[in-house]
């Protein structure tokens, strides 16, 4: 069943044995060990959720999942694996979309699920220190009564962990307003591939003393060490958030609309998300969120969800209403219509359409996901060219590729091109890769805007990074992980 671009095999590494298990049993209670090897003899079906990725596209064959509760336990496990040259896949919420969080073969899975405590929060500075295994939604819930929010939001918030967010340098729905994790993460605690605990968990806003080592682990996808603790600057919760779903007659209007929205909303703008018509209709079909009434969106080619977050509800609503008026009254209106959320329920229902796109797509079939950065005015062209390319290969039909859709974070220039197929097959992949990567390179874009490289795109890194860059990434990898045990076969070709 494996056809994806994973390396043929991992060389120079050993499998977990019963002796290893006996050693792990000295470090962890039995409840923290899941293994098909005796004496545990857990049925392999119980390891499925750890061996298979969220899309059911990548499948590992690990025999053993360890779920340590403390940094010290992680350190002892890693030290042993480094001596035994056993490959380790660090796993968070397993919502990654590039196959980075599941084994390529039978590497050990080290799950952070049992390290989910908030260590401290200072409600004056807003600095939160949490275990890496804290689920994003649980941190959001923890901060709410303290009138703070995590400066990150994504559709996977119910399962993804802050350690996984850091390791993939997740972007998400709020990057436009709150910036990237490279800015909001203040410190990290990391277990290095030899078991050393690198404690960089500062809670300082400013610390300009030597190289900023934590930056190396943000986006390293578990290939340089295991993040066990995160210190992050939470943002003050907005007093008022509002959103509006705009229906556009044509894609060309997205750019002038973005300019106008930024001009009129300026500091209270907190999200600007693009949804093409095909994927909007799929979200409605699968009951994601509350649809706009069909007659109002007759002929709309795409949608934009705009969110404001500010300090004063009346002020922000006044801004939104005058924006809507100006958009509708223009002699050449940029929008067909706009639905302004009139209640918290409607606010959530509009967001649910955008956040439900991934699930709607996965309900339609097997998604080839291309999370790319391209110039905003090329979003539609990329979707159209990919669709045309598949049609020219006679692959655009019910039994091959059903839909080609686009949605994403306009403010970040990040398009999520999704090719929805009846099944994952070698001929569809051969038609899409390197076609999509070459198309992105032709716009001098990036083949991965926020999801990372994982195992899916190691061979495609060259489209976005120079040979010198890749050479020095490999030198850094060899320095931190000379035995190549940390998430082997991921990120680097
Ligand atoms: P996992 O999937 O478990 O792992 C991801 C990678 O990080 C793997 O390489 C793994 O080895 C490594 N890793 C995990 N934890 C650690 C750790 N503690 N230490 C070291 N390495 C670790 N992504 C976005 O950027 N923006 C989005 O808007 C977005 N929306 C999504 C919506 C849905 C519905 C889904 C299913 C996914 C979405 N994603 C998005 C992708 C995914 O949620 C993110 O990449 C997320 O950050 C992964 O977190 P996780 O805890 O699930 O990590
Ligand atoms: C999003 C999720 C992944 C995808 O919804 O912003 O990052 O391609 C994506 O559905
Ligand atoms: Zn995204």
Coordinates of C-alpha atoms and ligand atoms in Angstrom, one line a residue:
X1 CA 0.0 0.0 0.0
X2 CA 3.0 2.3 0.2
X3 CA 3.7 4.2 -3.0
X4 CA 4.5 7.7 -1.6
X5 CA 7.8 9.3 -1.9
X6 CA 9.2 7.8 1.2
X7 CA 12.9 6.8 1.1
X8 CA 13.3 3.2 0.0
X9 CA 14.3 2.2 3.5
X10 CA 16.1 3.4 6.6
X11 CA 19.6 2.1 6.8
X12 CA 21.9 1.7 9.8
X13 CA 19.1 1.6 12.4
X14 CA 18.0 -1.3 14.6
X15 CA 14.5 -2.5 15.5
X16 CA 13.2 -2.5 19.0
X17 CA 13.7 -5.8 20.7
X18 CA 12.3 -7.5 23.8
X19 CA 15.5 -6.5 25.6
X20 CA 14.9 -2.9 24.8
X21 CA 11.3 -3.3 26.1
X22 CA 12.7 -4.7 29.4
X23 CA 14.9 -1.6 29.6
X24 CA 12.0 0.8 28.9
X25 CA 10.0 -1.1 31.6
X26 CA 12.6 0.1 34.1
X27 CA 11.9 3.8 33.0
X28 CA 8.2 3.8 32.5
X29 CA 5.1 2.2 34.1
X30 CA 3.4 -0.4 31.9
X31 CA 0.6 2.1 31.2
X32 CA 3.1 4.2 29.3
X33 CA 4.2 1.3 27.1
X34 CA 2.2 -0.1 24.1
X35 CA 4.1 -2.9 22.3
X36 CA 3.2 -5.8 20.2
X37 CA 6.5 -7.4 21.5
X38 CA 6.2 -9.6 24.5
X39 CA 5.7 -9.3 27.4
X40 CA 3.4 -6.4 26.5
X41 CA 1.9 -8.3 23.5
X42 CA -0.5 -5.4 22.7
X43 CA -2.6 -6.3 19.7
X44 CA -1.2 -4.4 16.7
X45 CA -4.7 -2.9 16.1
X46 CA -4.1 -0.7 19.2
X47 CA -1.0 0.8 17.5
X48 CA -2.9 1.7 14.3
X49 CA -3.9 5.2 15.5
X50 CA -0.2 5.9 16.1
X51 CA 1.1 4.1 12.9
X52 CA -1.3 5.8 10.5
X53 CA -1.5 9.5 9.7
X54 CA -4.6 11.7 9.8
X55 CA -5.2 11.3 6.1
X56 CA -4.6 7.5 6.2
X57 CA -2.0 8.2 3.5
X58 CA 1.2 7.2 5.4
X59 CA 1.5 3.9 7.3
X60 CA 4.2 3.0 9.7
X61 CA 5.0 -0.5 11.1
X62 CA 6.1 0.5 14.6
X63 CA 5.9 -2.3 17.2
X64 CA 6.3 0.0 20.2
X65 CA 4.8 3.3 21.4
X66 CA 6.2 4.9 24.5
X67 CA 4.2 7.6 26.4
X68 CA 6.6 9.2 28.9
X69 CA 5.3 11.6 31.5
X70 CA 8.3 13.7 32.3
X71 CA 11.3 15.2 30.5
X72 CA 13.6 13.0 32.5
X73 CA 11.8 9.9 31.2
X74 CA 12.1 11.2 27.6
X75 CA 15.8 11.8 28.2
X76 CA 16.4 8.3 29.4
X77 CA 14.5 6.7 26.5
X78 CA 16.4 8.8 24.0
X79 CA 19.8 8.1 25.6
X80 CA 19.1 4.3 25.3
X81 CA 17.8 4.6 21.7
X82 CA 20.9 6.6 20.7
X83 CA 23.2 3.9 22.1
X84 CA 21.1 1.2 20.5
X85 CA 20.7 3.2 17.2
X86 CA 16.9 2.8 17.3
X87 CA 15.0 5.3 15.2
X88 CA 12.5 7.5 17.1
X89 CA 9.5 9.3 15.7
X90 CA 8.3 12.0 18.1
X91 CA 4.5 12.2 17.9
X92 CA 2.1 14.9 19.1
X93 CA -1.5 15.0 18.0
X94 CA -0.8 13.1 14.8
X95 CA -2.7 15.8 12.7
X96 CA 0.4 16.5 10.5
X97 CA -0.3 16.4 6.8
X98 CA 3.1 15.5 5.3
X99 CA 3.7 12.1 7.0
X100 CA 6.2 13.5 9.4
X101 CA 4.6 12.1 12.6
X102 CA 4.4 8.4 11.6
X103 CA 7.2 5.9 11.1
X104 CA 8.5 5.0 7.7
X105 CA 9.3 1.5 8.9
X106 CA 9.3 0.2 12.5
X107 CA 10.9 3.1 14.3
X108 CA 9.9 3.6 17.9
X109 CA 7.1 6.1 18.4
X110 CA 7.6 8.5 21.3
X111 CA 4.2 10.1 22.0
X112 CA 4.0 13.3 24.1
X113 CA 0.4 12.7 24.9
X114 CA 1.2 12.0 28.6
X115 CA 3.1 15.3 29.0
X116 CA 0.2 17.7 29.1
X117 CA 0.6 20.0 32.1
X118 CA 0.6 23.8 32.2
X119 CA 3.8 24.7 34.1
X120 CA 3.2 28.4 34.7
X121 CA 1.3 31.4 33.4
X122 CA 2.0 35.1 34.3
X123 CA -1.1 37.1 33.5
X124 CA 0.8 40.4 33.5
X125 CA 3.4 39.5 30.9
X126 CA 1.2 36.9 29.2
X127 CA 4.0 34.3 29.2
X128 CA 2.7 30.7 29.3
X129 CA 5.1 27.8 30.0
X130 CA 3.5 24.4 29.1
X131 CA 4.4 20.8 28.5
X132 CA 4.8 20.0 24.8
X133 CA 1.9 17.5 24.9
X134 CA -0.7 20.2 25.8
X135 CA -3.5 20.1 23.2
X136 CA -4.0 23.5 21.6
X137 CA -7.7 23.7 22.5
X138 CA -6.9 22.9 26.1
X139 CA -4.4 25.8 26.3
X140 CA -7.0 28.1 24.7
X141 CA -9.5 27.0 27.4
X142 CA -6.9 27.4 30.2
X143 CA -6.1 31.0 29.0
X144 CA -9.7 32.2 28.4
X145 CA -10.5 33.1 32.1
X146 CA -7.2 34.9 32.2
X147 CA -8.3 37.0 29.2
X148 CA -5.5 35.7 27.0
X149 CA -5.4 33.6 23.8
X150 CA -2.8 31.4 22.2
X151 CA -1.3 33.4 19.3
X152 CA -2.2 30.5 17.0
X153 CA -5.4 28.9 15.7
X154 CA -6.0 26.1 13.3
X155 CA -8.7 23.6 12.4
X156 CA -6.8 20.7 14.2
X157 CA -6.9 22.5 17.5
X158 CA -8.9 19.7 19.1
X159 CA -6.0 17.3 18.7
X160 CA -2.8 19.0 17.8
X161 CA -0.3 19.7 20.6
X162 CA 1.7 22.8 21.2
X163 CA 4.9 20.7 20.8
X164 CA 3.7 19.6 17.4
X165 CA 2.7 23.2 16.4
X166 CA 6.2 24.4 17.3
X167 CA 7.8 21.4 15.5
X168 CA 5.9 22.2 12.3
X169 CA 6.1 25.9 12.8
X170 CA 2.3 25.8 12.2
X171 CA 0.9 29.0 10.6
X172 CA -2.9 28.8 10.8
X173 CA -5.8 31.2 10.8
X174 CA -4.3 34.0 13.0
X175 CA -0.8 34.4 11.6
X176 CA -1.9 37.5 9.8
X177 CA -2.5 39.2 13.2
X178 CA -0.3 37.4 15.7
X179 CA 2.7 36.5 13.5
X180 CA 4.7 33.3 13.4
X181 CA 5.8 31.0 16.2
X182 CA 9.4 32.1 15.4
X183 CA 8.3 35.4 17.0
X184 CA 5.9 34.3 19.8
X185 CA 7.8 31.3 21.1
X186 CA 10.2 32.6 23.8
X187 CA 11.9 29.4 24.9
X188 CA 12.0 25.7 24.5
X189 CA 13.0 22.7 26.5
X190 CA 14.4 20.0 24.1
X191 CA 15.8 16.5 24.6
X192 CA 18.6 16.2 22.2
X193 CA 19.4 13.0 20.2
X194 CA 22.0 11.9 22.8
X195 CA 19.5 12.4 25.7
X196 CA 20.9 15.7 26.8
X197 CA 18.1 18.1 28.1
X198 CA 18.6 21.5 26.5
X199 CA 16.8 23.8 28.8
X200 CA 16.1 27.1 27.0
X201 CA 12.8 27.7 28.7
X202 CA 13.3 31.3 29.4
X203 CA 10.3 33.5 30.2
X204 CA 12.1 36.6 29.1
X205 CA 10.8 38.8 26.3
X206 CA 14.3 39.8 25.4
X207 CA 17.4 37.6 25.8
X208 CA 20.1 38.5 23.3
X209 CA 22.9 36.2 24.6
X210 CA 24.6 34.2 21.9
X211 CA 23.0 32.1 19.1
X212 CA 19.2 31.7 19.4
X213 CA 19.3 27.9 19.5
X214 CA 15.5 27.5 20.0
X215 CA 14.9 28.8 16.5
X216 CA 16.5 25.6 15.1
X217 CA 13.8 23.4 16.6
X218 CA 10.9 25.6 15.4
X219 CA 9.9 23.8 12.2
X220 CA 12.5 21.1 12.5
X221 CA 9.7 18.5 12.5
X222 CA 11.3 16.4 15.2
X223 CA 14.6 15.8 13.3
X224 CA 16.9 17.7 15.7
X225 CA 15.4 16.7 19.1
X226 CA 12.2 16.2 21.1
X227 CA 10.4 19.4 22.3
X228 CA 9.2 18.7 25.9
X229 CA 8.4 22.2 27.1
X230 CA 7.3 25.4 25.4
X231 CA 7.4 29.0 26.6
X232 CA 5.2 31.2 24.5
X233 CA 3.9 34.8 24.6
X234 CA 0.1 34.5 24.8
X235 CA -1.8 37.5 23.4
X236 CA -4.4 39.6 25.2
X237 CA -7.8 38.2 24.3
X238 CA -9.7 40.7 22.1
X239 CA -12.6 42.3 23.8
X240 CA -14.7 41.7 20.7
X241 CA -14.3 39.5 17.7
X242 CA -16.6 39.6 14.7
X243 CA -16.6 38.1 11.2
X244 CA -18.2 38.4 7.8
X245 CA -18.5 36.0 4.9
X246 CA -18.2 37.8 1.6
X247 CA -19.3 36.3 -1.7
X248 CA -17.3 37.5 -4.7
X249 CA -18.5 37.4 -8.3
X250 CA -15.0 36.7 -9.6
X251 CA -11.6 35.7 -8.3
X252 CA -9.9 38.8 -9.7
X253 CA -11.7 40.8 -6.9
X254 CA -9.8 39.1 -4.1
X255 CA -6.8 41.4 -4.4
X256 CA -8.6 44.7 -4.6
X257 CA -10.8 43.5 -1.8
X258 CA -7.8 42.6 0.4
X259 CA -6.4 46.1 -0.2
X260 CA -9.7 47.8 0.7
X261 CA -10.3 45.6 3.8
X262 CA -6.8 46.3 5.1
X263 CA -7.3 50.0 4.5
X264 CA -10.6 50.3 6.2
X265 CA -10.1 47.7 9.1
X266 CA -6.4 48.2 9.6
X267 CA -5.5 47.4 13.2
X268 CA -8.6 45.3 14.0
X269 CA -8.2 42.9 11.0
X270 CA -7.3 39.5 12.4
X271 CA -8.1 37.0 9.5
X272 CA -8.7 37.0 5.8
X273 CA -9.3 33.5 4.4
X274 CA -10.0 32.5 0.8
X275 CA -12.5 29.8 -0.1
X276 CA -13.1 28.8 -3.7
X277 CA -16.7 28.0 -4.9
X278 CA -16.1 24.2 -5.3
X279 CA -14.8 23.7 -1.8
X280 CA -17.4 26.0 -0.3
X281 CA -20.1 23.8 -1.9
X282 CA -18.4 20.7 -0.5
X283 CA -18.4 22.2 3.0
X284 CA -22.1 23.0 2.7
X285 CA -22.8 19.5 1.3
X286 CA -21.1 18.0 4.4
X287 CA -22.9 20.2 6.8
X288 CA -19.8 22.2 7.9
X289 CA -21.1 25.4 9.4
X290 CA -24.1 27.4 8.3
X291 CA -24.4 28.1 4.6
X292 CA -25.3 31.5 3.1
X293 CA -28.7 31.5 1.4
X294 CA -28.2 30.1 -2.1
X295 CA -30.0 32.9 -4.1
X296 CA -27.7 35.5 -2.5
X297 CA -24.6 33.8 -3.8
X298 CA -25.9 33.0 -7.3
X299 CA -22.8 33.1 -9.6
X300 CA -20.4 33.8 -6.8
X301 CA -17.0 32.4 -7.9
X302 CA -15.3 32.4 -4.5
X303 CA -15.7 33.6 -0.9
X304 CA -13.6 35.5 1.7
X305 CA -14.0 35.2 5.4
X306 CA -12.9 38.3 7.2
X307 CA -12.5 38.5 11.0
X308 CA -11.9 41.5 13.2
X309 CA -10.6 41.4 16.7
X310 CA -10.5 44.6 18.7
X311 CA -11.1 46.4 22.0
X312 CA -14.5 47.8 21.4
X313 CA -17.4 45.9 19.8
X314 CA -19.4 49.0 18.7
X315 CA -16.3 50.6 17.1
X316 CA -15.4 47.4 15.2
X317 CA -19.0 46.8 14.1
X318 CA -19.2 50.3 12.9
X319 CA -16.1 49.8 10.8
X320 CA -17.4 46.5 9.4
X321 CA -20.8 48.0 8.5
X322 CA -19.2 50.9 6.7
X323 CA -16.9 48.5 4.9
X324 CA -19.8 46.4 3.7
X325 CA -21.7 49.5 2.6
X326 CA -18.8 50.8 0.6
X327 CA -18.2 47.4 -1.0
X328 CA -21.9 47.0 -2.0
X329 CA -22.4 50.7 -3.1
X330 CA -19.3 50.9 -5.4
X331 CA -20.3 51.3 -9.0
X332 CA -18.5 48.0 -9.8
X333 CA -19.2 46.1 -6.5
X334 CA -16.4 43.8 -5.5
X335 CA -18.8 41.5 -3.7
X336 CA -22.2 39.9 -4.5
X337 CA -23.2 39.9 -0.8
X338 CA -21.8 39.8 2.7
X339 CA -23.2 38.1 5.8
X340 CA -22.1 39.8 9.0
X341 CA -22.2 37.5 12.1
X342 CA -25.0 38.8 14.3
X343 CA -24.4 36.5 17.3
X344 CA -21.6 34.3 18.8
X345 CA -23.4 31.3 17.3
X346 CA -23.3 32.8 13.8
X347 CA -19.7 33.9 14.3
X348 CA -18.8 30.2 15.1
X349 CA -21.0 29.0 12.2
X350 CA -19.1 31.1 9.7
X351 CA -15.8 30.0 11.0
X352 CA -17.0 26.4 10.9
X353 CA -17.3 26.6 7.1
X354 CA -13.7 27.6 6.8
X355 CA -12.4 25.3 9.5
X356 CA -14.5 22.4 8.1
X357 CA -13.0 22.5 4.6
X358 CA -10.3 19.9 5.4
X359 CA -12.8 17.5 6.8
X360 CA -15.2 18.1 3.9
X361 CA -12.4 17.4 1.4
X362 CA -11.4 14.2 3.3
X363 CA -15.0 13.0 3.2
X364 CA -15.0 13.3 -0.6
X365 CA -12.0 11.1 -1.1
X366 CA -8.3 10.9 -0.8
X367 CA -6.7 14.4 -0.8
X368 CA -3.3 15.3 -2.4
X369 CA -2.6 18.4 -0.3
X370 CA -0.2 21.0 -1.7
X371 CA 0.3 23.7 1.0
X372 CA 2.1 26.3 -1.1
X373 CA 3.1 30.0 -1.0
X374 CA 2.5 31.7 -4.4
X375 CA 1.7 35.3 -5.3
X376 CA -1.9 36.1 -4.3
X377 CA -2.9 36.9 -7.9
X378 CA -1.8 33.4 -8.9
X379 CA -4.1 31.5 -6.5
X380 CA -6.8 30.8 -9.1
X381 CA -4.3 30.2 -11.9
X382 CA -2.6 27.4 -9.9
X383 CA -5.9 25.7 -9.3
X384 CA -6.9 26.1 -13.0
X385 CA -3.6 24.9 -14.4
X386 CA -3.5 21.9 -12.1
X387 CA -7.1 21.0 -13.2
X388 CA -6.2 21.4 -16.9
X389 CA -3.1 19.3 -16.5
X390 CA -5.1 16.5 -14.9
X391 CA -7.7 16.8 -17.7
X392 CA -4.9 16.5 -20.3
X393 CA -3.9 13.3 -18.7
X394 CA -7.5 12.1 -18.8
X395 CA -7.4 11.9 -15.0
X396 CA -10.2 14.3 -14.2
X397 CA -13.2 12.0 -13.8
X398 CA -15.2 10.2 -11.1
X399 CA -12.8 7.2 -10.9
X400 CA -9.6 9.3 -10.7
X401 CA -9.6 12.9 -9.6
X402 CA -13.1 14.3 -8.6
X403 CA -12.2 17.8 -7.6
X404 CA -9.3 20.3 -7.7
X405 CA -10.0 23.0 -5.1
X406 CA -8.2 25.9 -3.5
X407 CA -8.5 27.7 -0.1
X408 CA -6.1 29.3 2.3
X409 CA -4.6 32.2 4.2
X410 CA -4.6 35.1 1.7
X411 CA -2.7 37.4 4.1
X412 CA 0.2 34.9 4.2
X413 CA 0.1 34.2 0.4
X414 CA -0.6 30.6 1.4
X415 CA -2.8 28.5 -0.9
X416 CA -4.0 25.0 0.0
X417 CA -4.4 23.3 -3.3
X418 CA -6.3 20.1 -2.7
X419 CA -6.7 17.4 -5.4
X420 CA -9.4 15.1 -4.3
X421 CA -9.1 11.6 -5.8
X422 CA -11.1 8.4 -5.5
X423 CA -7.9 6.8 -4.2
X424 CA -4.2 7.4 -3.8
X425 CA -2.6 5.9 -7.0
X426 CA 0.9 6.1 -8.5
X427 CA -0.4 7.5 -11.8
X428 CA -2.2 10.4 -10.1
X429 CA 0.9 11.1 -8.0
X430 CA 3.1 10.9 -11.1
X431 CA 0.8 13.4 -12.9
X432 CA 0.9 15.8 -9.9
X433 CA 4.6 15.6 -8.9
X434 CA 6.8 17.3 -10.0
X435 CA 4.2 19.2 -12.0
X436 CA 2.9 21.2 -9.0
X437 CA 6.4 21.8 -7.5
X438 CA 7.7 23.1 -10.9
X439 CA 4.6 25.3 -11.2
X440 CA 5.3 26.7 -7.7
X441 CA 8.9 27.2 -8.5
X442 CA 8.0 29.1 -11.7
X443 CA 6.3 31.7 -9.5
X444 CA 9.4 31.6 -7.1
X445 CA 7.0 30.3 -4.4
X446 CA 7.4 27.8 -1.7
X447 CA 6.5 24.1 -1.9
X448 CA 5.5 24.2 1.8
X449 CA 4.1 27.3 3.4
X450 CA 3.2 25.9 6.8
X451 CA 2.7 22.1 6.9
X452 CA 6.4 21.3 6.6
X453 CA 8.3 18.7 4.6
X454 CA 7.7 15.4 6.5
X455 CA 8.3 12.4 4.4
X456 CA 6.1 13.7 1.5
X457 CA 8.4 16.4 0.2
X458 CA 12.0 15.5 1.0
X459 CA 12.7 15.1 -2.7
X460 CA 11.0 18.4 -3.4
X461 CA 13.0 20.5 -0.9
X462 CA 15.3 21.4 -3.9
X463 CA 12.5 23.4 -5.5
X464 CA 12.5 25.9 -2.6
X465 CA 16.0 25.7 -1.1
X466 CA 19.4 26.0 -2.8
X467 CA 21.9 23.1 -2.7
X468 CA 24.1 25.2 -0.3
X469 CA 21.1 25.6 2.0
X470 CA 20.4 21.9 2.0
X471 CA 24.1 21.1 2.5
X472 CA 24.2 23.2 5.6
X473 CA 20.9 21.8 6.9
X474 CA 22.5 18.4 6.6
X475 CA 25.6 19.6 8.5
X476 CA 23.4 20.9 11.4
X477 CA 21.5 17.6 11.4
X478 CA 24.8 15.6 11.6
X479 CA 26.0 17.8 14.4
X480 CA 22.9 17.3 16.5
X481 CA 22.1 13.7 15.5
X482 CA 25.2 11.9 14.4
X483 CA 23.5 8.5 14.6
X484 CA 20.5 9.7 12.6
X485 CA 18.0 8.3 15.1
X486 CA 15.7 11.4 15.3
X487 CA 12.8 11.1 12.9
X488 CA 14.9 9.4 10.3
X489 CA 13.9 9.9 6.6
X490 CA 12.0 13.2 7.3
X491 CA 12.6 16.7 6.0
X492 CA 16.1 16.2 4.5
X493 CA 16.6 14.4 1.1
Ligands
LIG1 P1 2.1 15.6 14.7 O1 1.3 15.5 13.5 O2 2.0 14.6 15.8 O3 3.6 15.8 14.3 C1 4.0 16.7 13.3 C2 5.5 16.8 13.2 O4 6.1 17.3 14.3 C3 6.1 15.4 13.0 O5 7.3 15.5 12.2 C4 6.5 15.0 14.4 O6 7.6 14.1 14.4 C5 6.9 16.3 15.0 N1 6.6 16.5 16.4 C6 5.4 16.4 17.0 N2 5.5 16.7 18.3 C7 6.8 16.9 18.6 C8 7.6 17.2 19.7 N3 7.1 17.4 20.9 N4 9.0 17.3 19.6 C9 9.5 17.2 18.4 N5 8.9 16.9 17.2 C10 7.5 16.7 17.4 N6 -1.2 23.2 9.9 C11 -1.0 24.6 9.7 O7 0.2 25.0 9.8 N7 -2.0 25.5 9.6 C12 -3.3 25.1 9.5 O8 -4.2 25.9 9.4 C13 -3.6 23.7 9.7 N8 -4.9 23.3 9.7 C14 -5.1 22.0 9.8 C15 -6.5 21.5 9.9 C16 -6.8 20.2 10.0 C17 -8.2 19.8 10.1 C18 -5.7 19.2 10.1 C19 -6.0 17.8 10.3 C20 -4.4 19.7 10.1 C21 -4.1 21.0 10.0 N9 -2.8 21.5 9.9 C22 -2.5 22.8 9.8 C23 -1.6 20.5 10.0 C24 -1.3 20.1 11.5 O9 -2.4 20.2 12.3 C25 -0.1 20.9 12.0 O10 1.0 20.6 11.3 C26 0.1 20.7 13.5 O11 1.0 21.7 14.0 C27 0.6 19.3 13.9 O12 0.6 19.2 15.3 P2 0.5 17.7 15.9 O13 0.7 17.9 17.4 O14 -0.7 17.0 15.4 O15 1.9 17.1 15.4
LIG2 C1 -6.1 24.9 6.5 C2 -5.5 22.4 6.5 C3 -4.9 21.5 5.5 C4 -5.6 21.3 4.2 O1 -7.3 24.5 6.6 O2 -5.7 26.0 6.7 O3 -3.8 24.2 6.7 O4 -4.9 21.5 3.2 C5 -5.0 23.8 6.1 O5 -6.8 21.1 4.3
LIG3 ZN1 -3.6 26.3 6.6

